[in-house]
Tab-separated table of C-alpha atoms in Angstrom:
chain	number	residue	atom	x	y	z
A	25	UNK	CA	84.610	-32.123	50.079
A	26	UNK	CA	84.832	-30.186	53.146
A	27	UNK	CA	87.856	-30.228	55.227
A	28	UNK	CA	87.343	-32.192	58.524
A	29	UNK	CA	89.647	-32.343	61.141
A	30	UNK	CA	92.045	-34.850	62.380
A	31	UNK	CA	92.055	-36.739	59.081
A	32	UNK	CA	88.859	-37.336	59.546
A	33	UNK	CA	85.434	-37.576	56.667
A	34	UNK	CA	83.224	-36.519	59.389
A	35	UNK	CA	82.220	-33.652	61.773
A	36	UNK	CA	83.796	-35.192	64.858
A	37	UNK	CA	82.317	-33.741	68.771
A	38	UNK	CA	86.113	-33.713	69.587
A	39	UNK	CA	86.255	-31.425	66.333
A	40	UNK	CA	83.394	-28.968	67.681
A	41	UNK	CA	84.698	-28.971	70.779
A	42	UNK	CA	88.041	-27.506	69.644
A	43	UNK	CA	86.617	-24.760	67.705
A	44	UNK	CA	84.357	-24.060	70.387
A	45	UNK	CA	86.789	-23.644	73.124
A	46	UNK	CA	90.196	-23.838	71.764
A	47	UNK	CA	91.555	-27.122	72.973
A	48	UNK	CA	90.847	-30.435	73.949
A	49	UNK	CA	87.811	-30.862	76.836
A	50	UNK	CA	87.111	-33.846	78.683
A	51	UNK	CA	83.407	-34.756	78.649
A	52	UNK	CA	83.036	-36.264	82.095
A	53	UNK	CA	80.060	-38.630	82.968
A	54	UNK	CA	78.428	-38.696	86.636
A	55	UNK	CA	75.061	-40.403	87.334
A	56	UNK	CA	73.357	-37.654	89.522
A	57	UNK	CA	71.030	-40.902	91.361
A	58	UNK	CA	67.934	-40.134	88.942
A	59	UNK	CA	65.473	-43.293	87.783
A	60	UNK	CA	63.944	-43.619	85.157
A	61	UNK	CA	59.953	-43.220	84.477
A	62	UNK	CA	60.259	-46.712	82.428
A	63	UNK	CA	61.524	-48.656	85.289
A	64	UNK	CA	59.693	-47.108	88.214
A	65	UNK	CA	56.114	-47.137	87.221
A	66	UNK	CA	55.736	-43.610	86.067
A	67	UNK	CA	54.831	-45.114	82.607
A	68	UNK	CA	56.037	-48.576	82.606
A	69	UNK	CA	57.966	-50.829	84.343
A	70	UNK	CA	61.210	-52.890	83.892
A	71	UNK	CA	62.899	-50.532	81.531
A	72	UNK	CA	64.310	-50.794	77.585
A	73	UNK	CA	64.757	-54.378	76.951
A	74	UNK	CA	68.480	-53.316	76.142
A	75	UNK	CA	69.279	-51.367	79.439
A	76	UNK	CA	71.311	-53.274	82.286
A	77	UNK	CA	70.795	-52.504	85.632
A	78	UNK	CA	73.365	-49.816	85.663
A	79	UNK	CA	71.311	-47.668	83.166
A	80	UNK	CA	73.707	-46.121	80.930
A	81	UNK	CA	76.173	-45.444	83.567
A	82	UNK	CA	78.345	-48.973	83.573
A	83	UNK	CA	81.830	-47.210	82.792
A	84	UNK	CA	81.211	-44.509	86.011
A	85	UNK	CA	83.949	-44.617	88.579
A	86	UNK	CA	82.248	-43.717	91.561
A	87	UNK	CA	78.528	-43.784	90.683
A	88	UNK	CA	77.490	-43.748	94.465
A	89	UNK	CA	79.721	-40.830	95.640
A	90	UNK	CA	78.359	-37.046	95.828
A	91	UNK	CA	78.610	-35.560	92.399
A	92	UNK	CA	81.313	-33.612	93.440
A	93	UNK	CA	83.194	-36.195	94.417
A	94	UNK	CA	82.498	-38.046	91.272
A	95	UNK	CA	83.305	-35.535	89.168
A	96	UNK	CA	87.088	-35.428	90.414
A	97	UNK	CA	87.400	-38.824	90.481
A	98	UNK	CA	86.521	-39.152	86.701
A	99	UNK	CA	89.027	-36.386	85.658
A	100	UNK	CA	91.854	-37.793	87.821
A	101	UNK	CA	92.053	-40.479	85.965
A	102	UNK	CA	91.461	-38.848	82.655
A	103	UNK	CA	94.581	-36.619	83.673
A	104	UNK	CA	96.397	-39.887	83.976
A	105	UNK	CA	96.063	-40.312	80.338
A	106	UNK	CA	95.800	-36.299	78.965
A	107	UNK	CA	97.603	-34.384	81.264
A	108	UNK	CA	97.255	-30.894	80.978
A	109	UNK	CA	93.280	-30.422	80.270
A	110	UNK	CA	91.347	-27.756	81.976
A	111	UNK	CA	87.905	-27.696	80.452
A	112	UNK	CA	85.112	-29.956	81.391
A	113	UNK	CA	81.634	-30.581	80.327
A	114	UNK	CA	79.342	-32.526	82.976
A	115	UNK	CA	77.331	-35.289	81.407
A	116	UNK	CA	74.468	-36.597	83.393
A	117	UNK	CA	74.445	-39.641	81.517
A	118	UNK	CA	72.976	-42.446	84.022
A	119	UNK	CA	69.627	-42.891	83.449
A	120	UNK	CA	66.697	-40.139	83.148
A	121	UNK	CA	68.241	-36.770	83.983
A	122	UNK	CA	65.428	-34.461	83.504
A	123	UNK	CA	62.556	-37.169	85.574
A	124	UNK	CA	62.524	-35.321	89.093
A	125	UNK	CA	60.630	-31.918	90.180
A	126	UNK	CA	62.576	-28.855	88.850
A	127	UNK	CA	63.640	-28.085	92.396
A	128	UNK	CA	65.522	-31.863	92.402
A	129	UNK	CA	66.828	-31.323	88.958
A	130	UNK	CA	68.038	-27.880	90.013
A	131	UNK	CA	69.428	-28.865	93.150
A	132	UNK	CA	71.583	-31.389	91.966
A	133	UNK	CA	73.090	-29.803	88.287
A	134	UNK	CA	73.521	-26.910	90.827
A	135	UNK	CA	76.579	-28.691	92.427
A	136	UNK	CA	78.376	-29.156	89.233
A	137	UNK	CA	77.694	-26.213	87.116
A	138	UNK	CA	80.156	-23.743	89.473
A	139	UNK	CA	82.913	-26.376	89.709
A	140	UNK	CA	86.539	-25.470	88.463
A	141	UNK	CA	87.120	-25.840	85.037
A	142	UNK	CA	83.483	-26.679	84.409
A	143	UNK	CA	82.109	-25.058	80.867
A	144	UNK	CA	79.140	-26.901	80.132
A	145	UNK	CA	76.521	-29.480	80.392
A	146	UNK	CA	75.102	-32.433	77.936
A	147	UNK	CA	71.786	-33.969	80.151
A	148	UNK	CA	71.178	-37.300	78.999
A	149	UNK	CA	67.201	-37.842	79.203
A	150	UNK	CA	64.115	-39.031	77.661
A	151	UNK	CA	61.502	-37.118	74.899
A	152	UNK	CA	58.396	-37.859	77.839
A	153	UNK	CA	60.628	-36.187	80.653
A	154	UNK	CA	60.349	-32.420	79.373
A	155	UNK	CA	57.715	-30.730	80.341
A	156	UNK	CA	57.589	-26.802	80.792
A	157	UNK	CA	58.928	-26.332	83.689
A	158	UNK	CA	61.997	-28.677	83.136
A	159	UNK	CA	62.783	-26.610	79.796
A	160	UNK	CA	62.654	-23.615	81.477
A	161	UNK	CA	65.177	-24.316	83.109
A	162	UNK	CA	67.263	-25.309	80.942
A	163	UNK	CA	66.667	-22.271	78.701
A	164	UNK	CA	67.539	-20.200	82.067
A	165	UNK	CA	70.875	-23.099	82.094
A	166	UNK	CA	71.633	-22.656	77.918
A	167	UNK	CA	72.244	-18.995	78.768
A	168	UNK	CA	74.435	-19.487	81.591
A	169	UNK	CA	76.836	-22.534	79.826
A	170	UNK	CA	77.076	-24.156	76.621
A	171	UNK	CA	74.622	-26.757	76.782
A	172	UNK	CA	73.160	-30.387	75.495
A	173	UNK	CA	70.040	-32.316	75.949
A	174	UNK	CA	70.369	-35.682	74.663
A	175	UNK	CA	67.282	-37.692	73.409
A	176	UNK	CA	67.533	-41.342	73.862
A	177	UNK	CA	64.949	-42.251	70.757
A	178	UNK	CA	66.906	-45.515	69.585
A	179	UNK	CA	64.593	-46.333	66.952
A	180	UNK	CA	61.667	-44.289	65.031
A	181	UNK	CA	59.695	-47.083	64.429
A	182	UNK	CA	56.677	-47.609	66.595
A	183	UNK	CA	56.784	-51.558	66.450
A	184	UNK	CA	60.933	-51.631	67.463
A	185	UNK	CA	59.764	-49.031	70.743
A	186	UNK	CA	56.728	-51.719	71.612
A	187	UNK	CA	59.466	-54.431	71.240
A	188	UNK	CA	62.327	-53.198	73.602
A	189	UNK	CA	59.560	-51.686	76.113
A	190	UNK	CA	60.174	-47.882	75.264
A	191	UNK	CA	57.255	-46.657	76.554
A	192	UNK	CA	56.980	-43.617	74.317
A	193	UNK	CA	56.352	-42.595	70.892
A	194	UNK	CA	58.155	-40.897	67.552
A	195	UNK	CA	55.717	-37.970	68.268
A	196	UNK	CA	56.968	-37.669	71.726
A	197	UNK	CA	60.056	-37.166	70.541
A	198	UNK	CA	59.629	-34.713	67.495
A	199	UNK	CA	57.263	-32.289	69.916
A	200	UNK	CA	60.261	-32.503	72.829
A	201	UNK	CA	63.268	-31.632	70.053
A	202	UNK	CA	60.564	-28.845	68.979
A	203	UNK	CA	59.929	-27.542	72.407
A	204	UNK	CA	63.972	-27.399	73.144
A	205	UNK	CA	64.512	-25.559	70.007
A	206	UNK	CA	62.466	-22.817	70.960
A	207	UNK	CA	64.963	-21.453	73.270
A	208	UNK	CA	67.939	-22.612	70.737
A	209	UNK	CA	68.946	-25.535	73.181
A	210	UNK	CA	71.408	-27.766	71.328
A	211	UNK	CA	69.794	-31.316	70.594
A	212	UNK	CA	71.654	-34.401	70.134
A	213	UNK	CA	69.496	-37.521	69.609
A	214	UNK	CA	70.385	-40.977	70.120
A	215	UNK	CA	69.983	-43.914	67.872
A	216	UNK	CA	70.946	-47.630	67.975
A	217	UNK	CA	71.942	-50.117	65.049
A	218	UNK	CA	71.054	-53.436	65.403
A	219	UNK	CA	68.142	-53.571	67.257
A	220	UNK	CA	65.645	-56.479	67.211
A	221	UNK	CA	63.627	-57.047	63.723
A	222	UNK	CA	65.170	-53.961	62.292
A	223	UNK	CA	66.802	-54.604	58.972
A	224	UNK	CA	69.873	-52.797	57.283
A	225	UNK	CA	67.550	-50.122	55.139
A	226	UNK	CA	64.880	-49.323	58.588
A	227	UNK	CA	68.539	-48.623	60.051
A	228	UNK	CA	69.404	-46.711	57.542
A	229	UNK	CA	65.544	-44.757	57.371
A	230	UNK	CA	65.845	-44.030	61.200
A	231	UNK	CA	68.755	-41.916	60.101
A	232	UNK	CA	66.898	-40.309	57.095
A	233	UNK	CA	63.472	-39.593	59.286
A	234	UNK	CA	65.309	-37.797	62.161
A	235	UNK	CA	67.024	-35.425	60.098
A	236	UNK	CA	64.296	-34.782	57.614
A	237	UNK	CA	61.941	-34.650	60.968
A	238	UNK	CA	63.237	-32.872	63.444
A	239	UNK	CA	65.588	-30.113	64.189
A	240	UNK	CA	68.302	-30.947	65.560
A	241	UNK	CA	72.197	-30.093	66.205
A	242	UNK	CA	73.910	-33.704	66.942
A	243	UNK	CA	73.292	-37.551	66.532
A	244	UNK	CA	74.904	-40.216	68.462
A	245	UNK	CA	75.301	-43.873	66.714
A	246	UNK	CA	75.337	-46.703	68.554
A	247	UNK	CA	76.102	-50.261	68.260
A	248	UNK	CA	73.486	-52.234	70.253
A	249	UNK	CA	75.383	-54.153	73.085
A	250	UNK	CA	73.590	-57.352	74.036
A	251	UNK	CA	74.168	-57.390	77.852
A	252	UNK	CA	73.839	-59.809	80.797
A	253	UNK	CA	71.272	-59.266	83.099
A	254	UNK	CA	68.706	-57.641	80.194
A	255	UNK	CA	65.241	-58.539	79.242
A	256	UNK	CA	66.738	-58.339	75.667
A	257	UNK	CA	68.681	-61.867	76.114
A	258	UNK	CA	65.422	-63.496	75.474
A	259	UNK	CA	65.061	-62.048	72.255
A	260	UNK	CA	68.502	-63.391	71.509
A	261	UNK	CA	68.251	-66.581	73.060
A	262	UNK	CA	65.009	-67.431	70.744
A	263	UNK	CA	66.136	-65.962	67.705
A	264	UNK	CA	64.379	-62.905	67.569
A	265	UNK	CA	68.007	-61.054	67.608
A	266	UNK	CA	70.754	-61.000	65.616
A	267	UNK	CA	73.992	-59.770	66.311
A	268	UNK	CA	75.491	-57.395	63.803
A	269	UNK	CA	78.790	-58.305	62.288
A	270	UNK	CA	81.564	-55.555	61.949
A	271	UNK	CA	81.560	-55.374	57.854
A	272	UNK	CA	77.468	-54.590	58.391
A	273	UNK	CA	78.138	-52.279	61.254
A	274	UNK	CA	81.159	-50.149	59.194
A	275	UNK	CA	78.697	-50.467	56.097
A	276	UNK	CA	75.220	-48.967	57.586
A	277	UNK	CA	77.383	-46.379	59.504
A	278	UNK	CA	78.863	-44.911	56.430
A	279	UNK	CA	75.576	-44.773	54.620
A	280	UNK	CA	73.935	-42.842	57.426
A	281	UNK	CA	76.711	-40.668	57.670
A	282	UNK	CA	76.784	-39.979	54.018
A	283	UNK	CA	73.028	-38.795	54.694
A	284	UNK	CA	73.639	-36.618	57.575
A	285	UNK	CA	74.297	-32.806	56.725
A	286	UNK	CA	78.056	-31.636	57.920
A	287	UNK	CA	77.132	-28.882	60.287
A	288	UNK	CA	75.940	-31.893	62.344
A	289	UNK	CA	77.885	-32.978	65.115
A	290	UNK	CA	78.549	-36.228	65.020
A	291	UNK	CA	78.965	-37.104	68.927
A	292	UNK	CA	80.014	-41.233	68.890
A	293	UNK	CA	79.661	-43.375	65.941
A	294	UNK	CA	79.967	-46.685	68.745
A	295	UNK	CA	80.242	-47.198	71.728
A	296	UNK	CA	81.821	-48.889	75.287
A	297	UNK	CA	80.792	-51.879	77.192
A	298	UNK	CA	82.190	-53.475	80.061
A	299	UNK	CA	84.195	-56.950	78.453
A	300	UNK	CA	82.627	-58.680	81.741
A	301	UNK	CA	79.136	-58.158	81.204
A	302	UNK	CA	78.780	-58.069	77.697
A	303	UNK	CA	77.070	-61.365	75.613
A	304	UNK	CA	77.997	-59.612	72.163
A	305	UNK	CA	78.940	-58.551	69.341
A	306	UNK	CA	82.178	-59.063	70.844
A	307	UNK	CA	84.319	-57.526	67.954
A	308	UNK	CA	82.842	-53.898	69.684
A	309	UNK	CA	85.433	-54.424	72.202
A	310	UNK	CA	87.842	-53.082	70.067
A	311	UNK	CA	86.326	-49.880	69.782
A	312	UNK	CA	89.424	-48.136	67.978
A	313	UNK	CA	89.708	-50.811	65.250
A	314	UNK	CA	85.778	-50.328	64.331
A	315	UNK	CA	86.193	-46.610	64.085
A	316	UNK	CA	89.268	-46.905	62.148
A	317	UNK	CA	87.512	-49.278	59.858
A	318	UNK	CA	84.720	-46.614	59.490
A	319	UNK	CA	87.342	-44.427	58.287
A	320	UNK	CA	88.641	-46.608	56.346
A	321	UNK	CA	85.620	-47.437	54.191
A	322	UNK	CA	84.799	-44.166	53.725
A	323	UNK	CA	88.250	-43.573	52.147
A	324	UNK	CA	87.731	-46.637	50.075
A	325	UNK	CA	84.212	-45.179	48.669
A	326	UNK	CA	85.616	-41.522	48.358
A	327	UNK	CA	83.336	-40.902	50.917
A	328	UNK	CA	82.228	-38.907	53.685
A	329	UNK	CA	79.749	-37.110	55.633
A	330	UNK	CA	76.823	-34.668	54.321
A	331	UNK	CA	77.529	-35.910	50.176
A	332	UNK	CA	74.178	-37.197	49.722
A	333	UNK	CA	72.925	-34.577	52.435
A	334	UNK	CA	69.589	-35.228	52.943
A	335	UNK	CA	68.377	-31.637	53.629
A	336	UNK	CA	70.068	-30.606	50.543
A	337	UNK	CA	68.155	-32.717	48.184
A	338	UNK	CA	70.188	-35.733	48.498
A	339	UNK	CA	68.438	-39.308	48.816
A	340	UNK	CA	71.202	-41.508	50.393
A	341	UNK	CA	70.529	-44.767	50.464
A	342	UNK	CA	68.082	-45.667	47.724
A	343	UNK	CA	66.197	-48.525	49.597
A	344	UNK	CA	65.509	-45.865	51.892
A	345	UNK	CA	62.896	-44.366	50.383
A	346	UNK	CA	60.592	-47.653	49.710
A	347	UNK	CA	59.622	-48.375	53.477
């Protein structure tokens, strides 16, 4: 097995970062005021069924201050807790980072990008917000800084994007990780657990398509979090959603992660949500007890990341293969 760091049986972002720069970096999120083309009528309206009103960008400090400002506020208090850090990437999380003209886009990852202590950038966006222009730019940006784009797919299944309103397709996504990779921009694309209708082995084959489809760098897990204030608390509320329970959470996670080759980053394996606003699964509160239970299980199996590597040969999960 390879060695990971900090006792861990995975290739942890905290881990890359390290090697990468030398010591610990804060990844600081700011939402730069961007919509999204889901909500405002570029291709749909109302947004993801899953997305609060907030976008992505509930745990910001200071969402309506000047990015700047926002971006001091967010490492003041991150000092508060690891004194001593100096390095900083910028995520535009909030939202659809890249869905503006080029001049907007440049104008406002402009402010950041000279800041002090500022080494990179991860741009949270959608596959449909990319076009030539746009990754230009962030070729021209990939040069400059050590860079991210990071693809909100969720699911690869064309009947779980019609259900949560995604407003795009798988193709979309496999052309836009295609188009990045022609100027080497690092990829990291996102994908959710739990999402309505989608069984244990579709989670599992979301994982399995991705990497077998598409070229990418980094893959961010989440837990879906049934907020207030979401179209998605209909599905619950008639029993078209079910809320995961921890032991099936830990489980699917290790099986995907067992699939995923170990020179990819593994950026979050769950996720935050604000205790006020969230309907459930409740046990994702305690975020630190999940991902010690993920490393837990993976002890128990003897486990860990890339040993049925799917690019490799490996099969993973055997259901996997029947859908």
């Amino acid at each position: 097995m390879t060695v990971f760091a900090e006792n861990k049986r995975y290739y942890s972002l905290n881990q890359a970062y390290r090697e990468t720069f030398g010591g610990k970096i804060f990844k600081v999120p700011v939402d730069a005021g961007f919509d999204c083309p889901n909500r405002d009528g570029t291709v749909a309206k109302g947004g993801c069924t899953f997305c609060s009103v907030s976008g992505s960008g509930d745990m910001i400090v200071a969402p309506s201050e000047p990015l700047p400002v926002q971006f001091q506020k967010e490492i003041h208090m991150m000092h508060q807790k690891w004194p001593g850090v100096e390095q900083y990437i910028v995520y535009f999380q909030n939202f659809t980072n890249t869905h503006a003209p080029v001049e907007v886009i440049k104008e406002r990852f402009e402010q950041v990008v000279n800041l002090p202590g500022v080494v990179g950038l991860s741009v949270g966006t959608r596959p449909d917000c990319l076009p030539p222009e746009v990754v230009d730019y962030l070729a021209q940006l990939n040069e400059r800084l050590y860079l991210w784009v990071e693809l909100g797919l969720q699911s690869t299944f064309e009947a779980t994007g019609e259900l949560i309103n995604r407003a795009h397709d798988y193709q979309t996504y496999l052309d836009a990780v295609a188009n990045l990779r022609k100027h080497k921009i690092q990829v990291c694309t996102h994908l959710i657990n739990g999402l309505p209708g989608e069984s244990l082995e579709m989670m599992r084959e979301n994982v399995r398509r991705v990497i077998l489809d598409s070229d990418i760098q980094g893959i961010k897990l989440h837990l879906l979090h049934l907020m207030r204030n979401t179209k998605m608390l209909r599905d619950y509320h008639e029993g078209r959603l079910q809320l995961m329970s921890r032991k099936d959470y830990v489980d699917v996670i290790c099986d995907q992660l067992e699939m995923i080759p170990q020179e990819i980053i593994i950026h979050r394996l769950t996720g935050d949500a604000p205790w006020d606003s969230l309907v459930g699964p409740k046990w994702s509160l305690k975020k630190w007890e999940v991902l010690n239970a993920i490393d837990e299980e993976l002890l128990r199996r003897d486990s860990y990341q890339g040993k049925f590597d799917l690019r490799k040969g490996g099969v993973g999960h055997a259901k996997c293969a029947s859908l």
